[in-house]
Short mmCIF file of C-alpha atoms and ligand atoms in Angstrom, two decimals:
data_model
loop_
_atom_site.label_atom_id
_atom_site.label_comp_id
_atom_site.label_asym_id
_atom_site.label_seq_id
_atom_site.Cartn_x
_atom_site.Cartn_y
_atom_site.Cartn_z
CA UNK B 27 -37.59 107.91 -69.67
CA UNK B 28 -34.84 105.27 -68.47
CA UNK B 29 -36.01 104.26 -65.17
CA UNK B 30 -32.12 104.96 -63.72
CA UNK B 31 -32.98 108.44 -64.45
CA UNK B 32 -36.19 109.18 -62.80
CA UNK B 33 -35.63 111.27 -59.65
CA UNK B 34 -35.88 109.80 -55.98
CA UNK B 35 -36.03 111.36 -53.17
CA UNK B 36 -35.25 108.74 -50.19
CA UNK B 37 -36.31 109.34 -46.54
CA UNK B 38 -35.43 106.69 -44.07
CA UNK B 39 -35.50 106.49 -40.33
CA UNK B 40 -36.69 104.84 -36.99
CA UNK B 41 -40.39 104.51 -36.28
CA UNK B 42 -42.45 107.43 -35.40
CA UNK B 43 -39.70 109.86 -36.74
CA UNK B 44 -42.31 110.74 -39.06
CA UNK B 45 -41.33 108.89 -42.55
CA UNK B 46 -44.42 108.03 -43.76
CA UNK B 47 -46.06 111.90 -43.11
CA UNK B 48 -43.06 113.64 -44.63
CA UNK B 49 -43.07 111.86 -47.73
CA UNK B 50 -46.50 111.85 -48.42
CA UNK B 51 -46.40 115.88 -47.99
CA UNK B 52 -43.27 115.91 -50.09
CA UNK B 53 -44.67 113.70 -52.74
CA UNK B 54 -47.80 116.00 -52.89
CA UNK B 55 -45.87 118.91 -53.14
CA UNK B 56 -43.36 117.97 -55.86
CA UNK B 57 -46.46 115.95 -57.71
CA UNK B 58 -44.05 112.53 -57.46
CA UNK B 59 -45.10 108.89 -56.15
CA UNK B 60 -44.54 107.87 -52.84
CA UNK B 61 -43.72 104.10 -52.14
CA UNK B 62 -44.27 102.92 -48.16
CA UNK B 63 -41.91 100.72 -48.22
CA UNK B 64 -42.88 99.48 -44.22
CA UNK B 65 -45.97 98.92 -45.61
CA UNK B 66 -44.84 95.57 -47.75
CA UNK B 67 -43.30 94.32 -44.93
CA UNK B 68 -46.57 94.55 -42.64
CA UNK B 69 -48.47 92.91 -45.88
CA UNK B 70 -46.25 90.58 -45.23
CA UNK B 71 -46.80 90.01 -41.70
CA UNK B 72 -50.13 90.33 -41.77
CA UNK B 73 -50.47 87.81 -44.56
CA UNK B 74 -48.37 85.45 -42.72
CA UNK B 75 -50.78 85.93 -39.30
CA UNK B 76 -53.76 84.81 -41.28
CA UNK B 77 -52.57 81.65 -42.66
CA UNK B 78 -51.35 80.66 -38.89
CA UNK B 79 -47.32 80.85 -40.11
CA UNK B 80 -44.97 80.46 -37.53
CA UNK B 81 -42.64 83.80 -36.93
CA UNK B 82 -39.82 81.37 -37.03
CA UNK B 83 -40.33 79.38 -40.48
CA UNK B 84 -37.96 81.16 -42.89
CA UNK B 85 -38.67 78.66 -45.52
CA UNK B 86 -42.97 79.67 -45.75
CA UNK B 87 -42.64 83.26 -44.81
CA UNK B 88 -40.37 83.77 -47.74
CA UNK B 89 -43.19 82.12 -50.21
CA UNK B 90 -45.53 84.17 -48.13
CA UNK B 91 -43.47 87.15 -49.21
CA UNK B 92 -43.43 85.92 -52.92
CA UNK B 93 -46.80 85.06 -52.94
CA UNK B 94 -48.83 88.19 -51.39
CA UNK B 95 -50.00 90.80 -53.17
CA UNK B 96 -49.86 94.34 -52.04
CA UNK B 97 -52.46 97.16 -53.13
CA UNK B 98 -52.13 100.89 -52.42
CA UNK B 99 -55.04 103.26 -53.70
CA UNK B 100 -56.72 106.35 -51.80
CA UNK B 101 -60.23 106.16 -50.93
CA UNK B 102 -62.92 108.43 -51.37
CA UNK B 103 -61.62 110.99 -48.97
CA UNK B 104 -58.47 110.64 -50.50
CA UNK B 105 -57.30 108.87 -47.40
CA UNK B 106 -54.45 105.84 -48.59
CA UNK B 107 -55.53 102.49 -48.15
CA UNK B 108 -53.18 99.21 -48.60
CA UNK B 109 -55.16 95.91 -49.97
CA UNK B 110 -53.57 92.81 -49.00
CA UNK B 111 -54.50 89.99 -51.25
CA UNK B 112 -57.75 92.10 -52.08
CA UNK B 113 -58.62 92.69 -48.74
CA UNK B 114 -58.84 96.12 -47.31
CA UNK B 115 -55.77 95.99 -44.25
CA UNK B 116 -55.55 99.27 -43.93
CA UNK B 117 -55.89 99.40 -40.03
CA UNK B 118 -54.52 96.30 -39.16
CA UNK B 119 -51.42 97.01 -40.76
CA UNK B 120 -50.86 100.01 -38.67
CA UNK B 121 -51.03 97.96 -35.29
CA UNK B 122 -48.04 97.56 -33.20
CA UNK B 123 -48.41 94.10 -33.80
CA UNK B 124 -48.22 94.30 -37.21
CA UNK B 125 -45.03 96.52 -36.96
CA UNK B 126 -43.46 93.80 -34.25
CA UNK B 127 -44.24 91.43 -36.69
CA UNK B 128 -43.05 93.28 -39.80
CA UNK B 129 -40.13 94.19 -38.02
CA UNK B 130 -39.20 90.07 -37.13
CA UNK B 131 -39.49 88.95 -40.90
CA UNK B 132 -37.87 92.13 -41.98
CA UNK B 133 -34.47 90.32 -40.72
CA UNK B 134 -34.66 87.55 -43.11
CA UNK B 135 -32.45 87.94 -46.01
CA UNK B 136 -34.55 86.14 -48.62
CA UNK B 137 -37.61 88.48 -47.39
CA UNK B 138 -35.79 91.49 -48.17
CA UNK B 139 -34.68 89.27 -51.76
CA UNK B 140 -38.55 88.95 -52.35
CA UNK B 141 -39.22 92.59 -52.25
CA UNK B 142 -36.93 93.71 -53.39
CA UNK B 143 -37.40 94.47 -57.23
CA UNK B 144 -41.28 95.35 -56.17
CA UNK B 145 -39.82 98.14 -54.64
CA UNK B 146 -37.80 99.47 -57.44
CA UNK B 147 -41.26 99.08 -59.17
CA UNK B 148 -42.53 102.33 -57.92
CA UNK B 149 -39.52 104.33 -59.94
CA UNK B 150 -41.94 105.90 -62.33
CA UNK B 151 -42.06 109.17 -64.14
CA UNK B 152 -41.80 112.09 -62.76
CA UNK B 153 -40.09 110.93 -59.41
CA UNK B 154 -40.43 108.85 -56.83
CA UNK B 155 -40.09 109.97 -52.70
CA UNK B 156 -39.46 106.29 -50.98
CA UNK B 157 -39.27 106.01 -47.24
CA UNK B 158 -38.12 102.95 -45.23
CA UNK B 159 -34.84 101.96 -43.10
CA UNK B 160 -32.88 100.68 -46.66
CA UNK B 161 -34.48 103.14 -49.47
CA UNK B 162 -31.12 104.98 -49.71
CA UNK B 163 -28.58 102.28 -48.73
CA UNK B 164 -30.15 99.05 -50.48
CA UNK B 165 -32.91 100.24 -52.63
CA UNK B 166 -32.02 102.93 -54.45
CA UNK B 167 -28.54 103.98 -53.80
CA UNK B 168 -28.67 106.18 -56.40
CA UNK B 169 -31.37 108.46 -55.32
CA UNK B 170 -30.76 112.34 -55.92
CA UNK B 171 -31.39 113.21 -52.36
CA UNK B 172 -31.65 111.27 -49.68
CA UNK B 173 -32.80 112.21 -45.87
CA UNK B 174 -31.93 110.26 -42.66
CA UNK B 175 -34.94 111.75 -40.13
CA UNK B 176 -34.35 111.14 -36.38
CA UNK B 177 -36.52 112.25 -33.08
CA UNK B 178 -35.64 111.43 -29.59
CA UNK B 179 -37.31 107.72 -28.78
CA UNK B 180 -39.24 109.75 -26.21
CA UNK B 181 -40.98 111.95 -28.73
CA UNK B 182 -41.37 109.34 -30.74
CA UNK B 183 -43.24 107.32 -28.24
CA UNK B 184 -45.69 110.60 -27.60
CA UNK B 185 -46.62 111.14 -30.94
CA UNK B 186 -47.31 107.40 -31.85
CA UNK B 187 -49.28 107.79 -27.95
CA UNK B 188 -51.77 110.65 -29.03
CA UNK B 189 -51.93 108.75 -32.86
CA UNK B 190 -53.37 105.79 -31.43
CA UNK B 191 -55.39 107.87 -28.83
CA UNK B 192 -57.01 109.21 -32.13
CA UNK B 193 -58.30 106.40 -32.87
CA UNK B 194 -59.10 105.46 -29.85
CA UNK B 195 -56.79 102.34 -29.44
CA UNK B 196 -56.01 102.16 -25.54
CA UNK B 197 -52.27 102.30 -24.71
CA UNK B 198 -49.43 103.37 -22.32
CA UNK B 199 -46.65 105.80 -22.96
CA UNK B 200 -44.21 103.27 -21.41
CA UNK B 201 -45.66 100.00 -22.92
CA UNK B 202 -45.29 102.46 -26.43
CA UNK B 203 -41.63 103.47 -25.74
CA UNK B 204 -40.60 99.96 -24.72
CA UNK B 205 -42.14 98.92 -28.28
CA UNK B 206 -39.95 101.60 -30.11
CA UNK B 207 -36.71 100.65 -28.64
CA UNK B 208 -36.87 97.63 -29.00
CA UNK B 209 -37.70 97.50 -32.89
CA UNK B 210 -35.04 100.47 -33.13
CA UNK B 211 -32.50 97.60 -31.84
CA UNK B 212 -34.07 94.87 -33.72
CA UNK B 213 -34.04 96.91 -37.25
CA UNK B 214 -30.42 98.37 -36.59
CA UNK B 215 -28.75 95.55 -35.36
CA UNK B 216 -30.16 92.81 -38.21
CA UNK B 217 -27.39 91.21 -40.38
CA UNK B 218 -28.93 92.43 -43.60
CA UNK B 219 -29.44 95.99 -44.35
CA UNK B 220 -29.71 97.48 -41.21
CA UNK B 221 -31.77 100.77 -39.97
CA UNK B 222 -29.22 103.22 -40.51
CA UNK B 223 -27.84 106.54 -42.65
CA UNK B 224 -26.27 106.38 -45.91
CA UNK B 225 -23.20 108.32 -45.75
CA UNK B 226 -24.79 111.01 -48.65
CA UNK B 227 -27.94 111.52 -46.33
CA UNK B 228 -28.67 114.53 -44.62
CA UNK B 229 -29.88 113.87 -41.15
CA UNK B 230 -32.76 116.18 -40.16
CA UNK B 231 -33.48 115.61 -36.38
CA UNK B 232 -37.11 116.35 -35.74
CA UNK B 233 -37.56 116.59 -32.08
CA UNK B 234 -39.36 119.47 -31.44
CA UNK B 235 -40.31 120.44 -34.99
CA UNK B 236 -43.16 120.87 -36.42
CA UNK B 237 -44.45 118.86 -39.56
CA UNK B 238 -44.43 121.79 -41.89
CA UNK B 239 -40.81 122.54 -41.25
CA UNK B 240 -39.79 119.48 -41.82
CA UNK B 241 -41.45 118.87 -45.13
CA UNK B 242 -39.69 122.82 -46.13
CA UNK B 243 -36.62 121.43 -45.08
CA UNK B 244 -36.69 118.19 -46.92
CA UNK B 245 -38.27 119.99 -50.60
CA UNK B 246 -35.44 122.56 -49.81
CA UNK B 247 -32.86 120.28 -50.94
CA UNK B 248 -34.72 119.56 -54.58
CA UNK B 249 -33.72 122.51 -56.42
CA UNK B 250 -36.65 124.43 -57.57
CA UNK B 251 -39.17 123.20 -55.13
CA UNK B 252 -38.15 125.03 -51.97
CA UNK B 253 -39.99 127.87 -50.15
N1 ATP Q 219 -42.39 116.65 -36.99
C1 ATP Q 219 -43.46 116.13 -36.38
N2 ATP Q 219 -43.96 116.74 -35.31
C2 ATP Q 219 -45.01 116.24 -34.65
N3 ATP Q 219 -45.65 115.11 -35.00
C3 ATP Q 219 -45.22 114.46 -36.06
C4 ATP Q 219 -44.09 114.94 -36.81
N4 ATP Q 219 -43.87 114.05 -37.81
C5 ATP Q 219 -44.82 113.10 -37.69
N5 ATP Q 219 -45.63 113.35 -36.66
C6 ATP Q 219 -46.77 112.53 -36.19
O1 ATP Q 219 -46.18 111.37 -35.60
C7 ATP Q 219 -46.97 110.24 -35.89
C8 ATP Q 219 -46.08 109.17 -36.53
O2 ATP Q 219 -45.66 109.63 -37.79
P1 ATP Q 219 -45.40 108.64 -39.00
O3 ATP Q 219 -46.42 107.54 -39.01
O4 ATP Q 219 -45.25 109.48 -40.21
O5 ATP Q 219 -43.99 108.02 -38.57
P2 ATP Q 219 -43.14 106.88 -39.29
O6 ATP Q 219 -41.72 107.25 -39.13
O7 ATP Q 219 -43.63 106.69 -40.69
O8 ATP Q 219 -43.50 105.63 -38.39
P3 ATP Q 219 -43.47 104.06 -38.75
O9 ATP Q 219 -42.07 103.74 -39.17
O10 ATP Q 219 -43.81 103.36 -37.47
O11 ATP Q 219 -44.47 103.82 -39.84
C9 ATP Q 219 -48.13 110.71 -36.76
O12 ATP Q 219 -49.26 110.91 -35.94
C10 ATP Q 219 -47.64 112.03 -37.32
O13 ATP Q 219 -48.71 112.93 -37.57
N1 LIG Q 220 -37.45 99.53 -45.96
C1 LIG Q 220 -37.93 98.90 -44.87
C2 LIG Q 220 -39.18 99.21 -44.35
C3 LIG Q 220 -39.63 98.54 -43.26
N2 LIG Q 220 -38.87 97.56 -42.70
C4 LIG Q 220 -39.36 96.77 -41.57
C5 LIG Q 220 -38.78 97.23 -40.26
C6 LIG Q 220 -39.89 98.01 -39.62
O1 LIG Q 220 -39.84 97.94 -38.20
C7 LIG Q 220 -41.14 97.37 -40.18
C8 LIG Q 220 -42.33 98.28 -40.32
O2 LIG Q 220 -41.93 99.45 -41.04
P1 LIG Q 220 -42.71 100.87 -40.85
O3 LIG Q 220 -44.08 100.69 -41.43
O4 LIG Q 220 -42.76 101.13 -39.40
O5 LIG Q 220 -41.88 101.86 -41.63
O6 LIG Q 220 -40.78 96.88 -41.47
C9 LIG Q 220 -37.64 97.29 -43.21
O7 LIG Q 220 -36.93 96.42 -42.69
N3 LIG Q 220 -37.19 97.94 -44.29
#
């Protein structure tokens, strides 16, 4: 199959607005891949923190982008994992260090360059659900369907709060909704393909809704696969 015809479904949005668990029920559901997108960029970050890079040197965090290499598999439980250069970063990645720091190299143009074609990588047979901030602006522009999700910054903040109480990582509310504005502002105000709708996306705002309805809503706009 030509890869310009292999279905994608995008879904991009602000942190905590619930990317990442939509499209992983949605890719389940319609028996597609799923690409995390947000995930390169932490690689990326986190790469960068273990050789000691400064945030600030465009010139090695670009090689660093080049140069690391991203796995995703799911482990016994089924549960994804992300290797970054072999080593299982599963949990480190999903700091809000990581995201801070994914969200800072995120605004370099050659970074974005880098990954680029890696993400176009994932179009394979039968389709593809990508989520990010540039899946249906930059990436693939051409997707079939593409969602914008939203949640009030609030919200947001709660649901990353009772995540991370989970798994037991000590936090504040306030210190977590200080950390989602400002990479809101930072990813929607950067030069190069900024956090925002395309103009074909259908914005589903998520406050107060529960995951299920959310993933009906999105597979109700693949024909065929709603309820
Ligand atoms: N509609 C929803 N209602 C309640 N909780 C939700 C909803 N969607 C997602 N969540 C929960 O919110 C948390 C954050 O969701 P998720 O990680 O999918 O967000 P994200 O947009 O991918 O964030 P990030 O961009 O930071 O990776 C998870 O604990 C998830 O279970
Ligand atoms: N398509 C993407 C995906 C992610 N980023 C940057 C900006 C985010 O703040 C950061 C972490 O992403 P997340 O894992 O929270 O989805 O990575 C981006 O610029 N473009």
């Amino acid at each position: 199959m030509p890869e310009s015809t292999i279905p994608v479904l995008t879904i991009d949005g602000p942190s905590g607005s619930g990317k990442g668990t939509i499209s992983r029920a949605v890719a389940a559901r319609l028996g597609w891949h799923y690409l995390d997108s947000g995930a390169l960029y932490r690689a990326v970050g986190v790469a960068a923190g273990w050789a000691d890079l400064d945030l600030d040197d465009a010139g090695a965090l670009v090689r660093c982008a080049f140069d690391t290499v991203v796995g995703f598999r799911d482990d016994a439980a089924g549960e994804p994992r992300v290797l970054v250069n072999g080593h299982d970063a599963t949990d480190e990645l999903r700091t809000e260090t990581a995201g801070a720091a994914a969200s800072a190299i995120a605004a370099i143009p050659e970074v974005r360059s880098a990954l680029k074609e890696r993400q176009r990588a994932f179009r394979q047979a039968p389709g593809l659900v990508a989520d990010g901030r540039d899946m249906g602006t930059v990436i693939f522009p051409d997707a079939g369907w593409k969602v914008f999700l939203t949640a009030s910054a609030e919200e947001r903040a709660e649901r990353r709060y009772k995540q991370l109480k989970d798994k037991g990582v000590s936090v504040t509310l306030d210190g977590l909704l200080r950390e989602i504005l400002a990479r809101d502002a930072r990813d929607a105000s950067r030069a190069v393909a900024p956090l925002r709708p395309a103009e074909d996306a259908v914005r589903i705002d998520t406050t107060g809704q529960g995951i299920e309805a959310v993933v009906e809503r999105v597979l109700a706009l693949v024909p065929g696969h709603g309820a």
